[in-house]
Amino acid sequence: MNFDNRVFGCAIVKAINSNYNADFSGQPRTLPNGIVYATDKAFKYTVRYYFTKMYPNEKVFYFQTPKPDTGNPRSLDDKYNFLFKDTKDEKDKKIVNGNLLKCIDIRLFGATYANKAKKVNISIHGPLQVNHAKNIWHENNIYTEQIKAPFADPKPKKEKTEEGEESFDEAAMTTIGRQSKLQEGHYLHHFSINPQNLKDPLEVAGELGTALLKEDIIKLKAAMRQGATFYDSASKAGTDNEILFWLQLNKDSKLILPAFTDLVKTLPEKQEGKTVFDFEKVSQLLSCFSSEIETIEFYINGQSAMAINLPEGCTSLPLFGNNGEEA
Amino acid sequence: MKTVISFDLHADMGFLKKPDINEKVYLTYNMLHKPCVLGILGAIVGLQGFTKNKEFPNYYKKLKSIPIGIKPIGSYCDNGNFSKIVIKYNNATCFANKGIEGNPNVQAILNIAEQTLIRPAYRIFLLLDLEKENEQTLYNRIRQQEASFIPYLGKNDYSAWWYKEDVKTDDGAILFQGVKEYNILQDEFKDNYKIETVFVKQKPVVESVVEEGEEDDFSDNFQISDFGTYVYFEKLPLKYNEQLYQYDYADFALTDSKLKVGSLPTENLYHIQEQDSRQRFVVQLN
């Protein structure tokens, strides 16, 4: 079954003593006014990571994988040949489009496929577009701590002995490194889904094409609800999914909605240790468009967060678990 | 029937790529420009975008004759300028960067640095001919806050939107302006005028602006605000050069000063009046 409704929504990722998305100095990314933000790539990475680990049968194209012999990453061409073994030297746009659309990440995020070796250039505008996130918590406290490396510096000082022979002065100490974290942050990513975006590549691919499926959406929701929590690394421990707000419009609705970045607020005071998210402005906005809305789903981690002023007709569901959706 | 409408396009961030730099850092234009607006209009109507080299897409062929005016707006706009940040990120798929030094067979991570606009917002004026099908569709969709494809500002990470009706604060002040429609007034531009939008400058702006003391300061119409506080300049794409498949540029300016009679050619100047508030002003639609 194809999925063909337009969707707007937001995904909130919390980071407690964690570094969800660092800049090239290792600090959480900040705007010139000091507000912490994250790129869309950070969130999309958690979704792709979840796909590769939880749905090993799904093809995920834009994700780094190692070559089995050398361990070096695969090139674009290698990856294509690895995923689509039967169509090695294919240049036909119809077949290439069809193959690319077999990958769940391309059906969602799109692709820029520029294969120089085969002289094929294909650009697929993905239905799912994730925006950069802004921290909607009232503080942006970044701290840096020093950490000691367990090993000595591999480049010890060279010294000449009296006889003129070279000897190495072994380092007496190990080196000190630094890591930075955000004390508390609630990153809000606005996103939209417009299945219409796949119309052109589907036309080119003809009977070989795969449209955005209802099953894809179920898997996507699972990844958007759990992907960040699922991905634990040293710096991402403490980064968890918190909320997924999913606003599905009627089938032929062409409505455009503003980004929810400024509409969802957090209250500065926690209640019973839970962060309070205020959806009043979202509710106000949606009250004008109630005839265009099919469903509103609201997933929340009830242990750490609560929401007030949710829009009418909104069903609240737990963030984790399959909520009876996944097969 | 011809009509002028305006809508306010907002985005959290934006990136309007300058095509003349492709290494180290990608730069953005500060001001929205016509070729970019045409793409957004194409998304609203649902016309196909670029697919082939050396071939103009459907949206461009069908919409390029629409006269368009642009005005930067919003509380993040400082005399026409939006603040910017350079965002660095990795393309870690290892598909985009061939070769670590000395070993061209090993795929590497690609670093990208991109100058990005923060909170850009623009008022877009369109002169639409409602007898043309696409322009009628545009007219309807813009007024209903609808679009075939969800518009974005330069990159699809930066969703863009507008409001069909005014959004007001609790005390009634307008926070965001909705879609407005205007009547075109007859005017031969024989008086000095202030211009709302960015305009193509024909001669140094310093020779065009009306300075203090030049007008009769004691006339009844005198307002202190007639003398401007800033002039903003940017070289911006005006249209595509259809032989070379690249942008044709023009020198644009924006000022809150009055301009002298004859500073600008009058063919694309329009004196318009908003239908509800009856406010009048001059725009340049290119």
XYZ file of N, CA, C and O in Angstrom, chain B residues 66-206:
564
model
N 6.700 36.548 -15.224
C 5.989 37.196 -14.109
C 6.883 38.268 -13.478
O 7.994 37.969 -13.040
N 6.426 39.513 -13.435
C 7.234 40.547 -12.762
C 7.208 40.342 -11.243
O 6.161 40.081 -10.665
N 8.388 40.401 -10.637
C 8.541 40.053 -9.221
C 9.285 41.161 -8.471
O 10.270 41.700 -8.980
N 8.807 41.495 -7.287
C 9.496 42.451 -6.425
C 9.789 41.809 -5.083
O 9.014 40.985 -4.612
N 10.921 42.168 -4.485
C 11.331 41.516 -3.226
C 11.725 42.554 -2.188
O 12.456 43.511 -2.479
N 11.230 42.365 -0.973
C 11.576 43.257 0.128
C 11.957 42.417 1.343
O 11.193 41.539 1.738
N 13.154 42.638 1.909
C 13.503 41.889 3.119
C 12.697 42.429 4.303
O 12.488 43.642 4.409
N 12.225 41.535 5.156
C 11.355 41.944 6.265
C 11.726 41.188 7.536
O 12.590 40.321 7.523
N 11.021 41.508 8.584
C 11.126 40.725 9.816
C 12.077 41.344 10.813
O 12.917 42.180 10.492
N 11.956 40.874 12.053
C 12.750 41.485 13.118
C 14.216 41.070 13.045
O 15.054 41.634 13.723
N 14.525 40.075 12.226
C 15.920 39.654 12.094
C 16.616 40.362 10.944
O 17.770 40.107 10.661
N 15.880 41.243 10.252
C 16.439 41.975 9.116
C 16.985 43.303 9.612
O 16.258 44.107 10.171
N 18.289 43.505 9.437
C 18.930 44.714 9.929
C 19.330 45.565 8.724
O 20.317 45.258 8.066
N 18.554 46.569 8.413
C 18.776 47.401 7.227
C 19.015 46.563 5.972
O 19.924 46.816 5.194
N 18.231 45.549 5.819
C 18.351 44.703 4.629
C 19.216 43.478 4.828
O 19.169 42.561 4.028
N 20.020 43.470 5.906
C 20.940 42.354 6.121
C 20.396 41.328 7.105
O 19.803 41.693 8.116
N 20.659 40.065 6.817
C 20.360 39.014 7.769
C 21.675 38.501 8.328
O 22.673 38.479 7.606
N 21.679 38.110 9.610
C 22.946 37.585 10.122
C 23.164 36.182 9.559
O 22.227 35.518 9.123
N 24.408 35.793 9.557
C 24.793 34.543 8.895
C 25.737 33.755 9.790
O 26.394 34.317 10.646
N 25.771 32.478 9.541
C 26.681 31.610 10.285
C 27.272 30.625 9.283
O 26.598 30.238 8.332
N 28.527 30.259 9.487
C 29.109 29.229 8.620
C 28.920 27.882 9.308
O 29.432 27.663 10.405
N 28.137 27.021 8.689
C 27.889 25.694 9.248
C 28.824 24.708 8.561
O 28.894 24.663 7.343
N 29.574 23.968 9.375
C 30.457 22.952 8.802
C 29.864 21.595 9.103
O 29.390 21.358 10.215
N 29.892 20.730 8.132
C 29.449 19.372 8.407
C 30.186 18.380 7.517
O 30.910 18.765 6.607
N 29.980 17.118 7.834
C 30.657 16.039 7.109
C 29.700 15.339 6.184
O 28.551 15.122 6.538
N 30.186 14.966 5.020
C 29.488 13.970 4.241
C 30.227 12.665 4.505
O 31.277 12.408 3.932
N 29.679 11.859 5.408
C 30.401 10.691 5.893
C 30.005 9.409 5.177
O 30.388 8.325 5.589
N 29.224 9.529 4.097
C 28.890 8.321 3.342
C 30.119 7.783 2.620
O 30.134 6.648 2.179
N 31.145 8.671 2.479
C 32.371 8.324 1.757
C 32.134 8.122 0.272
O 32.918 7.453 -0.394
N 31.057 8.660 -0.256
C 30.805 8.568 -1.688
C 31.328 9.807 -2.407
O 31.587 9.782 -3.603
N 31.449 10.920 -1.698
C 31.628 12.203 -2.368
C 33.080 12.640 -2.472
O 33.394 13.545 -3.225
N 33.973 12.010 -1.732
C 35.350 12.469 -1.726
C 36.271 11.316 -2.074
O 36.430 10.370 -1.308
N 36.844 11.411 -3.268
C 37.676 10.298 -3.709
C 39.127 10.597 -3.379
O 39.702 11.542 -3.877
N 39.713 9.766 -2.527
C 41.149 9.861 -2.368
C 41.627 10.603 -1.150
O 41.448 11.798 -1.018
N 42.261 9.849 -0.274
C 43.062 10.469 0.762
C 44.407 10.693 0.100
O 44.770 9.967 -0.836
N 45.148 11.681 0.564
C 46.439 12.002 -0.040
C 47.257 10.749 -0.317
O 47.472 9.936 0.577
N 47.713 10.630 -1.507
C 48.602 9.526 -1.833
C 47.894 8.231 -2.184
O 48.493 7.342 -2.745
N 46.643 8.117 -1.858
C 45.947 6.877 -2.193
C 44.565 7.169 -2.776
O 43.586 7.267 -2.052
N 44.506 7.286 -4.097
C 43.235 7.659 -4.713
C 42.178 6.571 -4.644
O 41.036 6.814 -4.986
N 42.554 5.383 -4.188
C 41.560 4.308 -4.151
C 40.746 4.301 -2.861
O 39.770 3.587 -2.752
N 41.188 5.086 -1.896
C 40.490 5.067 -0.614
C 39.508 6.231 -0.568
O 39.865 7.370 -0.824
N 38.265 5.920 -0.258
C 37.233 6.938 -0.169
C 37.347 7.649 1.177
O 37.630 7.020 2.183
N 37.104 8.957 1.157
C 37.262 9.712 2.394
C 36.007 10.516 2.707
O 35.140 10.693 1.858
N 35.971 10.992 3.921
C 34.876 11.863 4.346
C 35.065 13.235 3.705
O 36.189 13.712 3.577
N 33.981 13.853 3.284
C 34.065 15.188 2.685
C 33.579 16.223 3.701
O 32.498 16.084 4.267
N 34.418 17.243 3.916
C 34.009 18.358 4.796
C 33.346 19.429 3.960
O 33.846 19.794 2.909
N 32.237 19.940 4.438
C 31.539 21.010 3.732
C 31.346 22.172 4.697
O 30.968 21.965 5.848
N 31.619 23.376 4.221
C 31.351 24.573 5.027
C 30.404 25.444 4.236
O 30.640 25.729 3.068
N 29.345 25.843 4.867
C 28.285 26.529 4.150
C 27.828 27.745 4.940
O 27.410 27.626 6.095
N 27.951 28.903 4.331
C 27.444 30.115 4.983
C 25.921 30.081 4.914
O 25.361 29.830 3.848
N 25.261 30.326 6.031
C 23.814 30.131 6.097
C 23.133 31.369 6.667
O 23.634 31.974 7.613
N 22.005 31.723 6.080
C 21.240 32.869 6.580
C 20.456 32.464 7.817
O 19.900 31.369 7.867
N 20.377 33.351 8.790
C 19.596 33.063 9.990
C 18.298 33.868 9.940
O 18.323 35.083 9.790
N 17.205 33.171 10.047
C 15.877 33.765 10.064
C 15.601 34.705 8.894
O 15.173 35.842 9.098
N 15.864 34.291 7.658
C 15.539 35.179 6.538
C 14.017 35.271 6.363
O 13.298 34.316 6.660
N 13.556 36.421 5.934
C 12.131 36.593 5.625
C 12.016 37.661 4.548
O 12.727 38.672 4.599
N 11.180 37.417 3.573
C 11.062 38.343 2.449
C 9.590 38.520 2.078
O 8.825 37.566 2.097
N 9.232 39.760 1.740
C 7.903 39.980 1.155
C 8.058 39.915 -0.361
O 8.905 40.604 -0.922
N 7.280 39.070 -0.987
C 7.395 38.870 -2.434
C 6.160 39.459 -3.098
O 5.028 39.096 -2.763
N 6.383 40.424 -4.006
C 5.293 41.017 -4.767
C 5.243 40.373 -6.143
O 6.282 40.210 -6.793
N 4.053 39.991 -6.578
C 3.903 39.378 -7.895
C 2.859 40.144 -8.687
O 1.804 40.481 -8.156
N 3.163 40.409 -9.957
C 2.154 40.967 -10.856
C 1.628 39.800 -11.684
O 2.340 39.259 -12.533
N 0.397 39.385 -11.406
C -0.138 38.178 -12.039
C -1.179 38.527 -13.089
O -1.997 39.436 -12.903
N -1.118 37.793 -14.182
C -2.116 37.911 -15.233
C -3.074 36.731 -15.060
O -2.728 35.593 -15.384
N -4.270 37.012 -14.523
C -5.165 35.922 -14.123
C -5.785 35.193 -15.308
O -6.472 34.187 -15.132
N -5.531 35.699 -16.514
C -6.037 34.949 -17.669
C -5.134 33.776 -18.021
O -5.535 32.877 -18.759
N -3.913 33.803 -17.502
C -3.019 32.661 -17.753
C -3.250 31.616 -16.678
O -3.325 31.933 -15.488
N -3.327 30.356 -17.111
C -3.738 29.283 -16.217
C -2.803 29.144 -15.002
O -3.249 29.084 -13.857
N -1.487 29.107 -15.270
C -0.537 28.919 -14.172
C -0.594 30.060 -13.172
O -0.446 29.861 -11.973
N -0.796 31.259 -13.692
C -0.790 32.417 -12.793
C -2.073 32.463 -11.970
O -2.074 32.893 -10.821
N -3.161 31.974 -12.567
C -4.410 31.858 -11.815
C -4.235 30.822 -10.690
O -4.652 31.048 -9.553
N -3.564 29.700 -11.007
C -3.295 28.675 -9.987
C -2.453 29.261 -8.857
O -2.739 29.054 -7.676
N -1.419 30.009 -9.255
C -0.570 30.658 -8.253
C -1.393 31.552 -7.341
O -1.255 31.509 -6.114
N -2.222 32.356 -7.963
C -3.065 33.311 -7.239
C -3.929 32.572 -6.216
O -3.986 32.946 -5.045
N -4.566 31.479 -6.652
C -5.443 30.733 -5.740
C -4.649 30.060 -4.626
O -5.015 30.142 -3.460
N -3.565 29.401 -5.027
C -2.827 28.614 -4.029
C -2.178 29.521 -2.988
O -2.193 29.206 -1.801
N -1.591 30.635 -3.427
C -0.936 31.526 -2.470
C -1.961 32.046 -1.468
O -1.713 32.080 -0.269
N -3.161 32.404 -1.976
C -4.159 32.953 -1.053
C -4.705 31.892 -0.106
O -5.241 32.207 0.947
N -4.598 30.607 -0.492
C -5.090 29.538 0.387
C -3.975 28.894 1.198
O -4.214 27.901 1.884
N -2.756 29.405 1.086
C -1.600 28.850 1.809
C -1.377 27.389 1.407
O -1.239 26.505 2.250
N -1.376 27.143 0.109
C -1.214 25.779 -0.381
C -0.095 25.717 -1.417
O 0.175 26.709 -2.101
N 0.513 24.553 -1.528
C 1.556 24.354 -2.535
C 1.635 22.894 -2.903
O 1.415 22.025 -2.062
N 1.967 22.612 -4.166
C 2.114 21.235 -4.622
C 3.307 20.565 -3.961
O 3.227 19.449 -3.497
N 4.441 21.261 -3.994
C 5.638 20.779 -3.317
C 5.921 21.751 -2.186
O 5.685 22.946 -2.325
N 6.438 21.223 -1.082
C 6.669 22.092 0.073
C 7.875 22.997 -0.222
O 8.961 22.500 -0.501
N 7.700 24.300 -0.226
C 8.802 25.196 -0.615
C 9.918 25.228 0.424
O 9.689 24.945 1.600
N 11.116 25.524 -0.049
C 12.237 25.678 0.867
C 13.138 26.794 0.366
O 13.068 27.190 -0.794
N 13.975 27.291 1.272
C 14.822 28.418 0.919
C 16.223 27.922 0.570
O 17.104 27.853 1.406
N 16.403 27.556 -0.666
C 17.718 27.208 -1.171
C 18.124 25.754 -0.985
O 18.698 25.159 -1.869
N 17.833 25.193 0.182
C 18.152 23.790 0.446
C 16.948 23.189 1.110
O 16.289 23.857 1.900
N 16.706 21.911 0.865
C 15.468 21.374 1.420
C 15.523 21.118 2.926
O 14.547 20.705 3.521
N 16.656 21.440 3.559
C 16.688 21.409 5.026
C 15.987 22.630 5.621
O 15.754 22.675 6.819
N 15.741 23.626 4.763
C 15.240 24.894 5.302
C 13.835 25.171 4.771
O 13.650 25.961 3.836
N 12.846 24.526 5.349
C 11.453 24.711 4.938
C 11.074 26.180 4.974
O 11.482 26.907 5.867
N 10.259 26.577 4.024
C 9.767 27.955 3.999
C 8.242 27.919 4.015
O 7.636 26.947 3.578
N 7.644 28.990 4.532
C 6.187 29.032 4.625
C 5.716 30.468 4.601
O 6.511 31.396 4.723
N 4.410 30.642 4.427
C 3.811 31.961 4.560
C 2.457 31.795 5.233
O 1.986 30.681 5.409
N 1.881 32.910 5.656
C 0.581 32.869 6.311
C -0.440 33.510 5.394
O -0.189 34.562 4.834
N -1.617 32.846 5.255
C -2.618 33.450 4.377
C -3.286 34.648 5.044
O -3.704 35.581 4.383
N -3.418 34.596 6.372
C -4.024 35.720 7.081
C -3.038 36.297 8.093
O -2.127 35.607 8.536
N -3.278 37.547 8.479
C -2.393 38.181 9.459
C -2.376 37.361 10.743
O -3.408 36.876 11.193
N -1.184 37.221 11.323
C -1.075 36.606 12.653
C -0.848 37.750 13.626
O 0.082 38.542 13.449
N -1.730 37.845 14.618
C -1.639 38.985 15.548
C -1.242 38.531 16.934
O -1.524 37.401 17.327
N -0.610 39.429 17.676
C -0.312 39.132 19.077
C -1.587 39.371 19.879
O -2.599 39.845 19.346
N -1.556 39.057 21.165
C -2.754 39.184 21.984
C -3.281 40.614 22.033
O -4.476 40.841 22.149
N -2.376 41.604 21.925
C -2.856 42.989 21.982
C -3.150 43.549 20.578
O -3.285 44.759 20.393
N -3.227 42.691 19.587
C -3.716 43.131 18.280
C -2.658 43.604 17.300
O -2.981 43.934 16.155
N -1.399 43.648 17.708
C -0.347 44.064 16.780
C -0.076 42.935 15.786
O -0.179 41.762 16.136
N 0.248 43.322 14.558
C 0.482 42.284 13.540
C 1.874 41.700 13.717
O 2.881 42.403 13.670
N 1.914 40.386 13.924
C 3.182 39.688 14.107
C 3.721 39.255 12.751
O 4.869 39.496 12.414
N 2.861 38.617 11.974
C 3.214 38.206 10.619
C 2.097 38.668 9.687
O 0.931 38.459 9.983
N 2.494 39.255 8.572
C 1.485 39.722 7.627
C 1.047 38.573 6.736
O 1.869 37.742 6.321
N -0.231 38.543 6.435
C -0.756 37.507 5.550
C -0.619 37.910 4.090
O 0.109 38.844 3.746
N -1.346 37.206 3.233
C -1.329 37.521 1.799
C -2.161 38.780 1.577
O -3.229 38.939 2.150
N -1.642 39.715 0.761
C -2.344 40.971 0.505
C -2.534 41.139 -0.997
O -1.713 40.680 -1.794
N -3.598 41.849 -1.353
C -3.837 42.139 -2.762
C -3.861 43.661 -2.948
O -4.278 44.393 -2.055
N -3.415 44.111 -4.101
C -3.230 45.541 -4.304
C -3.887 46.002 -5.611
O -3.952 45.254 -6.586
N -4.350 47.256 -5.608
C -4.771 47.901 -6.850
C -3.590 48.662 -7.418
O -2.788 49.224 -6.673
N -3.487 48.690 -8.745
C -2.409 49.446 -9.381
C -2.942 50.853 -9.667
O -3.979 51.022 -10.301
N -2.221 51.859 -9.158
C -2.661 53.245 -9.344
C -1.964 53.840 -10.560
O -0.831 53.494 -10.878
N -2.658 54.752 -11.222
C -2.039 55.480 -12.330
C -1.044 56.479 -11.753
O -1.381 57.257 -10.878
N 0.182 56.440 -12.216
C 1.175 57.382 -11.706
C 2.261 57.537 -12.750
O 2.744 56.545 -13.299
N 2.601 58.765 -13.035
C 3.696 58.972 -13.994
C 5.008 59.253 -13.279
O 5.992 59.624 -13.900
N 5.006 59.147 -11.981
C 6.198 59.308 -11.153
C 6.857 60.673 -11.364
O 8.024 60.772 -11.703
N 6.018 61.714 -11.188
C 6.557 63.074 -11.344
C 6.917 63.695 -10.000
O 7.335 64.838 -9.939
N 6.716 62.932 -8.901
C 7.166 63.399 -7.588
C 8.257 62.450 -7.097
O 8.368 61.325 -7.564
N 9.036 62.932 -6.129
C 10.003 62.038 -5.502
C 9.253 60.884 -4.841
O 8.127 61.065 -4.382
N 9.851 59.731 -4.821
C 9.153 58.577 -4.260
C 10.109 57.714 -3.469
O 11.310 57.703 -3.699
N 9.514 57.002 -2.505
C 10.255 56.023 -1.723
C 9.921 54.670 -2.320
O 8.799 54.435 -2.752
N 10.874 53.776 -2.355
C 10.615 52.493 -3.005
C 10.769 51.367 -1.975
O 11.718 51.323 -1.213
N 9.768 50.483 -1.945
C 9.699 49.437 -0.910
C 10.663 48.292 -1.160
O 11.183 47.698 -0.232
N 10.807 47.941 -2.428
C 11.534 46.713 -2.756
C 12.986 47.020 -3.098
O 13.366 48.177 -3.247
N 13.780 45.963 -3.269
C 15.106 46.164 -3.843
C 14.910 46.565 -5.302
O 13.952 46.138 -5.944
N 15.801 47.418 -5.801
C 15.643 47.884 -7.183
C 16.971 47.838 -7.915
O 18.039 47.870 -7.304
N 16.892 47.742 -9.225
C 18.096 47.744 -10.061
C 18.551 49.186 -10.183
O 17.822 50.039 -10.671
N 19.757 49.475 -9.704
C 20.182 50.874 -9.733
C 20.792 51.192 -11.096
O 21.492 50.373 -11.693
N 20.474 52.376 -11.584
C 20.938 52.801 -12.897
C 22.154 53.710 -12.786
O 22.961 53.791 -13.686
N 22.229 54.449 -11.697
C 23.365 55.340 -11.481
C 23.658 55.348 -9.985
O 22.871 54.799 -9.210
N 24.789 55.934 -9.584
C 25.103 55.890 -8.152
C 23.931 56.385 -7.302
O 23.349 57.435 -7.575
N 23.594 55.594 -6.293
C 22.423 55.901 -5.479
C 22.600 57.247 -4.783
O 21.642 57.989 -4.570
N 23.839 57.588 -4.485
C 24.085 58.850 -3.766
C 23.585 60.043 -4.584
O 23.166 61.060 -4.053
